[in-house]
Coordinates of C-alpha atoms in Angstrom, one line a residue:
Chain A
M1318 CA -97.8 90.0 37.3
K1319 CA -98.1 89.3 41.0
I1320 CA -98.7 92.0 43.6
L1321 CA -97.9 91.6 47.3
V1322 CA -99.7 94.1 49.6
A1323 CA -98.7 94.5 53.2
V1324 CA -101.4 95.6 55.6
K1325 CA -101.6 96.5 59.3
R1326 CA -104.3 96.3 61.9
V1327 CA -104.6 99.6 63.7
I1328 CA -107.0 101.6 65.9
D1329 CA -110.0 102.7 63.8
Y1330 CA -109.3 106.3 62.6
N1331 CA -112.6 107.5 64.0
V1332 CA -111.7 106.5 67.6
K1333 CA -110.4 109.0 70.0
V1334 CA -107.1 107.8 71.4
R1335 CA -106.7 107.7 75.2
V1336 CA -103.4 107.4 77.1
K1337 CA -103.3 104.8 79.9
P1338 CA -103.3 106.4 83.4
D1339 CA -99.9 104.9 84.1
Q1340 CA -98.6 106.6 80.9
S1341 CA -97.1 103.2 79.7
D1342 CA -98.9 103.4 76.3
V1343 CA -102.2 104.3 74.7
D1344 CA -105.2 102.2 75.9
L1345 CA -106.3 99.8 73.1
A1346 CA -108.5 97.6 75.3
N1347 CA -111.9 97.2 73.8
V1348 CA -111.2 99.7 71.2
K1349 CA -112.5 99.3 67.6
M1350 CA -109.7 98.2 65.3
A1351 CA -109.6 98.4 61.5
L1352 CA -107.4 98.2 58.4
N1353 CA -104.9 101.1 58.4
P1354 CA -106.4 103.6 55.9
F1355 CA -103.2 103.8 53.8
C1356 CA -103.1 100.0 53.6
E1357 CA -106.7 100.0 52.4
I1358 CA -105.6 102.3 49.6
A1359 CA -102.8 99.9 48.9
V1360 CA -105.2 97.0 48.6
E1361 CA -107.6 99.0 46.4
E1362 CA -104.7 100.0 44.0
A1363 CA -103.6 96.3 43.7
V1364 CA -107.2 95.2 43.0
R1365 CA -107.7 97.9 40.4
L1366 CA -104.5 96.7 38.7
K1367 CA -105.9 93.2 38.6
E1368 CA -109.3 94.4 37.3
A1369 CA -107.4 96.3 34.6
G1370 CA -105.7 93.1 33.6
T1371 CA -102.3 94.3 34.6
A1372 CA -101.9 92.0 37.6
D1373 CA -103.1 88.5 37.8
E1374 CA -102.7 87.8 41.5
V1375 CA -103.0 89.9 44.6
V1376 CA -101.6 88.5 47.8
V1377 CA -102.0 90.3 51.1
V1378 CA -99.8 89.8 54.1
S1379 CA -100.1 91.0 57.7
I1380 CA -97.9 90.6 60.7
G1381 CA -99.3 90.2 64.3
P1382 CA -101.4 88.1 66.5
K1383 CA -104.4 86.0 65.3
A1384 CA -106.6 89.1 65.4
V1385 CA -104.9 90.5 62.3
Q1386 CA -106.8 87.8 60.3
E1387 CA -109.8 90.0 60.6
Q1388 CA -108.0 92.7 58.5
L1389 CA -106.8 90.1 56.1
R1390 CA -110.4 88.9 55.6
T1391 CA -111.3 92.6 55.0
A1392 CA -108.6 92.8 52.3
L1393 CA -109.8 89.5 50.7
A1394 CA -113.3 91.0 50.7
L1395 CA -112.0 94.0 48.9
G1396 CA -110.7 91.7 46.1
A1397 CA -107.3 90.2 47.2
D1398 CA -106.9 86.5 46.1
R1399 CA -105.2 85.0 49.1
A1400 CA -103.7 86.0 52.4
I1401 CA -100.7 85.3 54.6
Q1402 CA -100.5 85.9 58.3
V1403 CA -97.1 86.1 59.9
E1404 CA -97.8 85.3 63.5
T1405 CA -96.1 87.3 66.2
D1406 CA -97.2 88.1 69.8
D1407 CA -97.2 91.8 69.3
M1408 CA -96.6 94.3 66.6
P1409 CA -92.9 94.3 65.6
D1410 CA -91.1 97.6 64.9
S1411 CA -90.6 98.8 61.3
L1412 CA -87.2 97.2 60.8
S1413 CA -88.3 93.8 62.0
A1414 CA -91.5 94.1 59.9
A1415 CA -89.4 94.9 56.9
K1416 CA -87.2 91.9 57.5
I1417 CA -90.3 89.7 57.8
L1418 CA -91.7 91.1 54.6
K1419 CA -88.4 90.5 52.9
G1420 CA -88.8 86.8 53.8
V1421 CA -92.3 86.8 52.3
V1422 CA -91.0 88.6 49.2
E1423 CA -88.3 85.9 48.7
K1424 CA -90.9 83.2 49.0
E1425 CA -93.6 84.8 46.8
G1426 CA -91.5 86.6 44.3
P1427 CA -93.9 89.5 43.6
D1428 CA -93.3 92.0 40.8
M1429 CA -94.6 94.8 42.9
V1430 CA -95.1 95.3 46.7
I1431 CA -97.6 98.0 47.7
L1432 CA -97.7 99.3 51.3
G1433 CA -99.4 102.2 53.0
K1434 CA -96.9 105.1 53.5
Q1435 CA -97.4 105.0 57.2
S1436 CA -99.7 103.5 59.8
I1437 CA -101.9 105.9 61.8
D1438 CA -100.8 104.5 65.2
S1439 CA -97.0 104.8 65.2
D1440 CA -96.8 107.3 62.3
N1441 CA -93.3 106.0 61.5
N1442 CA -93.4 106.0 57.7
Q1443 CA -90.5 103.5 57.4
T1444 CA -91.5 100.0 56.5
G1445 CA -91.8 100.3 52.7
Q1446 CA -88.5 102.2 52.4
M1447 CA -86.7 99.7 54.7
L1448 CA -88.1 96.8 52.6
G1449 CA -86.7 98.6 49.6
A1450 CA -83.2 98.8 51.1
L1451 CA -83.3 95.1 52.3
T1452 CA -84.4 93.7 49.0
G1453 CA -82.5 96.1 46.8
M1454 CA -85.8 97.2 45.1
P1455 CA -86.3 100.7 44.0
Q1456 CA -89.1 102.7 45.7
G1457 CA -91.9 105.1 44.8
T1458 CA -93.1 106.5 48.1
F1459 CA -96.2 108.7 48.8
A1460 CA -97.7 107.7 45.5
S1461 CA -100.6 109.6 44.0
K1462 CA -100.5 107.8 40.6
V1463 CA -99.2 104.4 39.5
E1464 CA -98.8 103.5 35.9
V1465 CA -97.4 100.1 35.0
G1466 CA -95.4 99.7 31.8
D1467 CA -93.5 96.8 30.3
G1468 CA -91.0 95.8 33.1
F1469 CA -91.3 99.2 34.8
V1470 CA -93.7 101.4 36.8
N1471 CA -94.0 105.1 36.7
V1472 CA -94.9 106.5 40.1
T1473 CA -96.1 110.1 40.7
R1474 CA -95.2 111.1 44.2
E1475 CA -96.5 113.8 46.5
I1476 CA -93.6 115.8 47.6
D1477 CA -93.3 119.1 49.5
G1478 CA -94.1 121.8 47.0
G1479 CA -95.7 119.6 44.3
L1480 CA -95.4 116.3 42.5
Q1481 CA -92.4 114.2 41.3
T1482 CA -92.5 111.3 38.9
V1483 CA -90.0 108.5 39.0
K1484 CA -89.6 105.4 36.8
L1485 CA -88.8 102.2 38.6
N1486 CA -87.7 98.9 37.1
L1487 CA -89.8 96.0 38.4
P1488 CA -89.8 94.5 40.9
A1489 CA -90.5 97.7 42.9
I1490 CA -91.9 99.0 46.1
V1491 CA -94.8 101.5 46.1
T1492 CA -96.1 103.3 49.2
T1493 CA -99.5 104.9 49.0
D1494 CA -100.6 108.5 49.8
L1495 CA -104.2 109.5 50.4
R1496 CA -105.1 110.6 47.0
L1497 CA -104.0 107.6 45.1
N1498 CA -107.6 106.2 45.0
E1499 CA -110.8 106.0 47.0
P1500 CA -111.2 102.5 48.4
R1501 CA -114.4 100.7 47.7
Y1502 CA -116.7 99.3 50.4
A1503 CA -116.7 95.5 50.6
S1504 CA -120.1 94.1 49.4
L1505 CA -121.9 91.5 51.5
P1506 CA -121.5 88.8 48.9
N1507 CA -117.7 89.6 48.7
I1508 CA -117.4 89.5 52.5
M1509 CA -119.0 86.0 52.4
K1510 CA -116.8 84.9 49.5
A1511 CA -113.7 86.2 51.4
K1512 CA -114.3 83.7 54.2
R1513 CA -113.5 80.9 51.7
K1514 CA -110.4 82.4 50.2
P1515 CA -107.1 80.8 51.3
L1516 CA -105.4 82.2 54.4
E1517 CA -102.0 80.7 55.3
T1518 CA -100.2 81.2 58.6
T1519 CA -96.4 81.4 59.0
S1520 CA -94.0 82.7 61.5
P1521 CA -90.8 84.9 61.6
D1522 CA -89.0 81.6 62.6
E1523 CA -90.1 79.9 59.4
L1524 CA -89.0 82.9 57.4
G1525 CA -85.7 82.9 59.2
V1526 CA -86.1 86.3 60.8
E1527 CA -85.2 87.3 64.4
V1528 CA -87.6 89.9 65.8
K1529 CA -85.8 92.4 68.0
R1530 CA -86.7 95.8 69.3
T1531 CA -84.0 98.4 69.8
I1532 CA -86.3 101.4 70.6
K1533 CA -87.8 101.4 74.0
L1534 CA -91.0 103.1 74.7
L1535 CA -90.4 105.0 78.0
K1536 CA -93.6 107.0 78.3
V1537 CA -96.7 108.1 76.5
E1538 CA -98.4 111.4 77.4
T1539 CA -101.4 113.3 76.3
P1540 CA -100.2 116.4 74.4
A1541 CA -100.6 119.8 76.1
E1542 CA -104.1 120.8 75.4
R1543 CA -104.7 124.2 74.0
S1544 CA -107.4 126.0 75.9
A1545 CA -110.1 127.9 74.1
G1546 CA -109.4 131.6 74.1
V1547 CA -111.9 134.4 73.8
K1548 CA -114.6 135.2 71.3
V1549 CA -114.4 138.6 69.7
A1550 CA -117.4 140.5 68.6
D1551 CA -116.3 141.8 65.3
V1552 CA -113.4 142.4 62.9
D1553 CA -112.3 145.6 64.6
E1554 CA -111.9 143.9 67.9
L1555 CA -110.1 141.0 66.2
V1556 CA -107.6 143.3 64.4
D1557 CA -107.1 145.2 67.7
K1558 CA -106.4 142.1 69.7
L1559 CA -104.0 140.7 67.1
K1560 CA -102.1 144.1 67.0
N1561 CA -102.1 145.1 70.6
E1562 CA -102.6 142.0 72.7
A1563 CA -101.1 139.1 70.8
K1564 CA -98.7 141.5 68.9
V1565 CA -98.6 139.3 65.8
L1566 CA -99.6 141.9 63.3
Chain B
M1383 CA -70.2 111.9 69.8
S1384 CA -70.4 113.0 66.2
I1385 CA -73.5 113.9 64.3
L1386 CA -74.1 113.8 60.5
V1387 CA -76.8 116.1 59.4
V1388 CA -78.1 115.6 55.8
A1389 CA -79.0 118.9 54.4
E1390 CA -82.2 119.6 52.5
H1391 CA -81.8 121.9 49.5
D1392 CA -82.8 122.4 45.9
N1393 CA -79.2 122.6 44.6
N1394 CA -79.4 126.4 44.8
A1395 CA -80.4 127.3 48.4
V1396 CA -80.4 125.5 51.7
D1397 CA -83.9 124.8 53.0
P1398 CA -84.8 126.4 56.4
S1399 CA -85.6 122.9 57.7
T1400 CA -81.8 122.2 57.6
L1401 CA -81.1 125.0 60.1
K1402 CA -83.8 123.6 62.4
T1403 CA -82.4 120.1 62.1
L1404 CA -79.0 121.6 63.1
A1405 CA -80.7 123.0 66.2
A1406 CA -81.8 119.5 67.1
A1407 CA -78.2 118.3 66.5
Q1408 CA -76.9 120.9 68.9
K1409 CA -79.3 119.8 71.6
I1410 CA -77.9 116.2 71.2
G1411 CA -74.4 117.7 71.5
G1412 CA -71.1 116.7 69.9
D1413 CA -69.3 117.6 66.6
I1414 CA -71.7 118.4 63.8
E1415 CA -70.9 117.6 60.2
V1416 CA -73.2 118.2 57.3
L1417 CA -73.6 116.3 54.0
V1418 CA -74.7 118.3 51.0
A1419 CA -75.5 115.9 48.2
G1420 CA -76.8 117.2 44.9
K1421 CA -75.7 118.5 41.6
G1422 CA -74.1 122.0 41.1
C1423 CA -74.8 122.6 44.8
S1424 CA -71.4 124.0 45.9
T1425 CA -73.0 127.3 46.9
V1426 CA -75.3 125.4 49.2
A1427 CA -72.3 123.8 50.9
E1428 CA -70.5 127.1 51.3
N1429 CA -73.6 128.6 52.9
V1430 CA -74.3 125.7 55.2
A1431 CA -70.7 125.9 56.4
K1432 CA -71.5 129.4 57.7
A1433 CA -74.3 128.1 59.9
D1434 CA -73.8 128.2 63.6
G1435 CA -72.1 125.1 65.0
V1436 CA -71.2 123.4 61.8
K1437 CA -67.7 121.9 61.9
K1438 CA -67.4 120.5 58.5
V1439 CA -69.5 120.2 55.3
M1440 CA -69.1 117.3 52.9
L1441 CA -70.0 118.1 49.4
A1442 CA -71.1 115.3 47.1
D1443 CA -71.6 117.0 43.8
N1444 CA -72.8 114.5 41.2
E1445 CA -75.5 113.9 38.7
A1446 CA -76.6 110.8 40.7
Y1447 CA -77.7 113.1 43.5
E1448 CA -79.4 115.8 41.5
H1449 CA -83.0 114.8 42.3
Q1450 CA -82.3 113.2 45.7
L1451 CA -83.3 109.7 44.5
A1452 CA -83.6 107.6 47.7
E1453 CA -81.8 104.6 46.2
N1454 CA -78.7 106.7 45.6
I1455 CA -78.7 109.1 48.5
S1456 CA -79.4 106.3 51.1
E1457 CA -76.3 104.4 49.9
L1458 CA -74.1 107.5 50.2
V1459 CA -75.5 108.5 53.6
A1460 CA -75.2 104.9 55.0
D1461 CA -71.6 104.7 53.7
L1462 CA -70.6 108.0 55.3
G1463 CA -72.9 107.6 58.3
K1464 CA -71.3 104.4 59.7
N1465 CA -68.6 106.6 61.3
Y1466 CA -71.1 108.7 63.3
S1467 CA -73.2 108.2 66.5
H1468 CA -76.2 110.0 65.0
I1469 CA -77.5 110.7 61.5
L1470 CA -80.2 113.4 61.3
A1471 CA -82.3 114.7 58.4
P1472 CA -85.4 116.9 58.4
A1473 CA -88.7 115.0 58.3
T1474 CA -89.6 116.5 54.9
T1475 CA -90.8 114.3 52.0
T1476 CA -87.2 114.0 51.0
G1477 CA -85.9 113.0 54.4
K1478 CA -88.8 110.6 55.0
N1479 CA -88.1 109.0 51.6
F1480 CA -84.4 108.1 52.0
M1481 CA -83.7 107.9 55.8
P1482 CA -85.5 104.6 56.5
R1483 CA -83.4 103.1 53.7
V1484 CA -80.3 104.4 55.5
A1485 CA -81.4 102.8 58.7
A1486 CA -82.1 99.5 57.1
L1487 CA -78.7 99.5 55.3
L1488 CA -77.1 100.1 58.7
D1489 CA -79.4 97.5 60.4
V1490 CA -80.7 99.9 62.9
A1491 CA -84.1 101.3 63.8
Q1492 CA -85.2 104.8 62.9
V1493 CA -86.7 107.4 65.2
S1494 CA -89.1 109.4 63.1
D1495 CA -90.3 112.9 63.4
I1496 CA -88.8 113.9 66.8
I1497 CA -90.2 117.1 68.4
S1498 CA -87.7 117.3 71.3
V1499 CA -84.3 116.0 72.4
E1500 CA -84.3 114.7 76.0
S1501 CA -80.8 113.3 75.9
D1502 CA -78.4 111.9 73.4
D1503 CA -80.5 108.7 73.1
T1504 CA -84.0 109.8 74.2
F1505 CA -86.4 111.7 72.2
K1506 CA -90.1 112.7 72.1
R1507 CA -92.2 112.2 69.0
P1508 CA -95.9 112.4 68.2
I1509 CA -97.9 109.3 67.6
Y1510 CA -101.5 108.7 66.7
A1511 CA -101.7 111.9 64.6
G1512 CA -100.3 113.9 67.5
N1513 CA -103.0 112.7 69.9
A1514 CA -100.3 111.2 72.1
I1515 CA -96.6 112.0 72.6
A1516 CA -94.2 109.1 73.0
T1517 CA -90.8 109.3 74.8
V1518 CA -88.5 106.8 73.2
Q1519 CA -85.0 105.6 73.9
S1520 CA -82.8 104.2 71.1
E1521 CA -80.4 101.4 72.0
D1522 CA -78.8 101.3 68.5
N1523 CA -75.1 102.3 68.2
I1524 CA -76.0 104.6 65.3
K1525 CA -79.2 106.6 65.8
V1526 CA -81.0 107.4 62.6
I1527 CA -83.4 110.3 63.3
T1528 CA -85.8 112.5 61.3
V1529 CA -86.6 115.9 62.8
R1530 CA -89.9 117.7 62.7
A1531 CA -88.5 121.1 61.7
T1532 CA -91.4 123.2 63.1
A1533 CA -90.6 121.9 66.6
F1534 CA -87.1 123.5 66.7
D1535 CA -85.8 127.1 66.3
A1536 CA -83.3 127.5 63.5
V1537 CA -79.7 128.0 64.3
A1538 CA -78.1 131.2 63.0
A1539 CA -77.4 131.0 59.3
E1540 CA -74.3 133.1 59.7
G1541 CA -71.4 133.2 62.1
G1542 CA -70.0 129.7 61.8
S1543 CA -66.9 128.8 59.9
G1544 CA -66.9 125.1 58.9
D1545 CA -64.7 123.7 56.2
V1546 CA -66.1 122.4 52.9
E1547 CA -64.6 119.1 51.7
S1548 CA -65.5 117.5 48.5
I1549 CA -66.1 113.8 48.5
D1550 CA -66.3 111.7 45.3
S1551 CA -68.2 108.6 46.3
V1552 CA -70.8 108.0 43.6
F1553 CA -73.7 105.7 44.2
N1554 CA -75.7 105.5 41.1
N1555 CA -78.3 102.7 40.8
D1556 CA -79.8 101.5 37.5
K1557 CA -83.3 100.6 38.8
S1558 CA -84.8 104.0 39.4
E1559 CA -84.7 107.3 37.5
F1560 CA -86.1 110.7 37.8
V1561 CA -88.8 111.5 35.1
G1562 CA -90.0 114.9 36.0
E1563 CA -91.7 117.2 38.6
Q1564 CA -94.4 119.7 38.8
L1565 CA -93.8 122.2 41.5
A1566 CA -96.4 124.8 42.5
E1567 CA -95.1 128.2 41.8
S1568 CA -96.1 131.0 44.2
E1569 CA -94.8 134.4 45.1
R1570 CA -96.0 133.7 48.7
P1571 CA -93.8 132.2 51.3
D1572 CA -93.7 128.5 51.7
L1573 CA -96.4 127.1 54.0
T1574 CA -94.0 125.5 56.5
A1575 CA -91.7 128.5 56.7
A1576 CA -94.3 131.4 56.8
E1577 CA -94.7 133.5 59.9
I1578 CA -98.4 133.9 59.1
V1579 CA -100.7 131.3 57.5
I1580 CA -104.3 131.8 56.5
S1581 CA -106.2 128.7 55.6
G1582 CA -109.6 128.0 54.2
G1583 CA -111.9 125.0 54.6
R1584 CA -115.1 123.6 53.1
G1585 CA -116.8 126.8 54.2
M1586 CA -115.1 128.6 51.4
Q1587 CA -117.6 126.9 49.1
N1588 CA -115.4 126.9 46.0
G1589 CA -111.8 127.4 44.7
D1590 CA -112.5 130.9 43.3
N1591 CA -113.4 132.2 46.8
F1592 CA -109.8 131.4 47.9
H1593 CA -108.7 134.6 46.2
M1594 CA -110.3 136.4 49.2
L1595 CA -107.7 134.6 51.4
E1596 CA -105.0 135.3 48.9
D1597 CA -105.7 139.1 49.0
I1598 CA -105.4 139.1 52.7
A1599 CA -102.3 136.9 52.6
D1600 CA -100.6 139.3 50.3
K1601 CA -101.2 142.1 52.7
L1602 CA -99.6 140.2 55.5
G1603 CA -96.9 138.4 53.7
A1604 CA -98.7 135.2 54.6
A1605 CA -98.9 131.7 53.1
V1606 CA -102.3 130.3 52.1
G1607 CA -103.3 126.8 53.3
A1608 CA -106.4 124.6 53.2
S1609 CA -108.1 121.9 55.2
R1610 CA -108.3 118.4 53.8
A1611 CA -112.0 118.9 53.3
A1612 CA -111.2 121.8 51.0
V1613 CA -108.6 119.8 49.1
D1614 CA -110.9 116.7 48.8
A1615 CA -113.7 118.9 47.5
G1616 CA -111.3 120.0 44.7
F1617 CA -111.2 123.7 45.7
V1618 CA -107.4 123.8 45.8
P1619 CA -104.4 121.5 45.1
N1620 CA -103.2 119.1 47.7
D1621 CA -99.9 120.7 48.3
M1622 CA -101.8 123.4 50.2
Q1623 CA -103.2 121.0 52.7
V1624 CA -102.4 121.6 56.4
G1625 CA -102.9 118.6 58.6
Q1626 CA -101.6 115.3 59.8
T1627 CA -101.7 114.0 56.2
G1628 CA -100.5 117.3 54.7
K1629 CA -98.1 120.0 55.9
I1630 CA -97.4 120.5 59.6
V1631 CA -97.1 124.2 60.3
A1632 CA -96.4 126.2 63.4
P1633 CA -96.4 129.9 62.4
Q1634 CA -96.7 133.0 64.7
L1635 CA -100.3 133.5 63.5
Y1636 CA -102.6 130.9 62.0
V1637 CA -106.0 132.1 60.7
A1638 CA -108.5 129.3 60.1
V1639 CA -111.4 130.4 57.9
G1640 CA -114.5 128.2 57.4
I1641 CA -112.6 125.3 58.9
S1642 CA -114.5 123.1 61.4
G1643 CA -111.4 121.8 63.1
A1644 CA -111.2 118.0 62.5
I1645 CA -108.6 116.2 64.5
Q1646 CA -106.6 115.6 61.4
H1647 CA -106.4 119.4 60.7
L1648 CA -105.6 120.3 64.3
A1649 CA -102.7 117.9 64.2
G1650 CA -101.2 120.0 61.5
M1651 CA -101.5 123.5 63.1
K1652 CA -102.1 123.3 66.8
D1653 CA -98.5 124.3 67.7
S1654 CA -99.1 127.7 66.1
K1655 CA -98.4 130.5 68.5
V1656 CA -101.7 132.4 68.0
I1657 CA -104.7 130.8 66.4
V1658 CA -107.7 132.7 65.0
A1659 CA -110.9 130.9 64.0
I1660 CA -113.5 132.5 61.8
N1661 CA -116.6 130.3 61.4
K1662 CA -120.3 130.9 61.4
D1663 CA -121.0 127.7 63.4
E1664 CA -120.2 128.6 67.0
E1665 CA -120.1 124.9 67.9
A1666 CA -117.2 124.2 65.5
P1667 CA -114.4 122.4 67.3
I1668 CA -111.9 124.8 65.9
F1669 CA -113.0 127.3 68.6
Q1670 CA -111.7 125.0 71.3
V1671 CA -108.2 125.6 70.2
A1672 CA -108.5 129.2 69.0
D1673 CA -107.1 132.1 71.0
Y1674 CA -109.5 134.4 69.2
G1675 CA -112.7 133.2 67.7
L1676 CA -115.1 135.2 65.6
V1677 CA -118.5 133.7 65.0
A1678 CA -119.6 135.2 61.7
D1679 CA -120.1 134.5 58.1
L1680 CA -116.7 134.5 56.4
F1681 CA -118.1 136.2 53.3
D1682 CA -118.9 139.2 55.5
V1683 CA -115.7 139.0 57.5
L1684 CA -113.1 138.6 54.8
P1685 CA -113.8 141.8 52.8
E1686 CA -114.0 143.8 56.0
L1687 CA -110.8 142.2 57.3
K1688 CA -109.1 143.0 54.0
E1689 CA -110.2 146.7 54.3
K1690 CA -109.3 147.0 58.0
L1691 CA -105.8 145.5 57.4
K1692 CA -105.3 148.0 54.7
N1693 CA -106.1 150.8 57.0
T1694 CA -103.9 149.4 59.7
F1695 CA -101.1 149.1 57.3
E1696 CA -101.6 152.6 56.0
D1697 CA -101.8 154.1 59.5
S1698 CA -98.4 152.7 60.3
L1699 CA -96.7 154.3 57.3
P1700 CA -94.8 157.5 58.0
A1701 CA -96.8 160.6 57.3
S1702 CA -94.4 161.8 54.7
I1703 CA -95.3 159.0 52.2

């Protein structure tokens, strides 16, 4: 089977986010960028399915300016076979991204699409589900286990209060949660090899998708900082403060 | 304006997140109607109808909705929702699962995880794991929104007098089916609903030591949580995780024990009213957000705390007992 993995270029998760002085957005100038951690898990899962003989081809796709090719090369170094960049000037919103991915799905005809459950920049948690609705595919979101059967996939999902398992007919959408797997590091030989793997570029126009944005970003602020309180000397003082000062006991 | 709120429930009882989502709906303003979709959930519908400000409850009682499968629920919500100006659901794993499908079916964007209502089309929401707060304005004619429940105070569960109306639209897809679920069973309150939460981190050293937290939690009627480090180390199951990638909590009192205070953990608990940190490393970042910090070995502190809380509790009992 063929697996399509959608990946996003985001700020590296180790970088401290700063808001621009004019509060128009966060400042991403000269900031280290990386593959979104949930997308990395998605690539890893697809590659493992290929290594297990379940999948025979893993295609990665990313939407955005030329810089996203860096993350596509990372995905290729992790084991994906080929890459598609859908070139846009900036990052589209989730609905436009889902429409673009629908175009790619129609062209590639994958049996499974794996995405991260959310990107760590906008934290929307939407694209996979939207792609499901647009393509009519069933979805297994927040996956912690993926087991492929004959024409179906069982997905164990992390839900509030525990785990839920659903059975989905293929083709299906899977979005990854953190504990699905632990992604490998790309080895140097694989990084070298990735440079020669095919990377094709297309555009929303070619896929017949109009990119629009209906949510306007008015302002970005730094959240109210909590200030450090007091240090207490011992348990007695702690219990006393909680009872008599904070009045929470 | 008319608002459709999709209720979260387990077919028996309404989840507190629904009452908080109703509070967000009241801030937007307009007529509020609620959809209760499930199986054998008429009691839920009757109870939701009593919540403050609910005009009408629509009850979709069918096998197709028993397990809240996103493929079925989203079709139902999109079908009903096209007549409303806003569709709201709590940003629980259920709401997060089906709402984006609703938005896509209606060809509108979704505003995820709002923490405040600025006007009927403008909302605040956390981005970058809560390290920035965005104010966004939706230009869509139907606004599809998920609500971070901890950011809103629940409306009164009693006092309203909405009507309950049964609807018989059934959307049942043949591509997905429910296989089973494993829910953690606990006598303690749910993490996201508890007034007091006590959490352990890597400093707890192993899973067995969490019983020290449980003992204290049981004295206080508290829930027990954990940091991602403790979950990743295999001390406790992942549904106990508090943080950006786990549960977001905002209790009256949050006690962090042996937790260093990584950004990802802080994002899940920094809106708690009072934060206590117990850690032997006085440089731990958790102290920068704690109202009360105790620099000490948790293995000394926890037994003493348990003892002292016992005394406190006993002191407060009437002398006749």
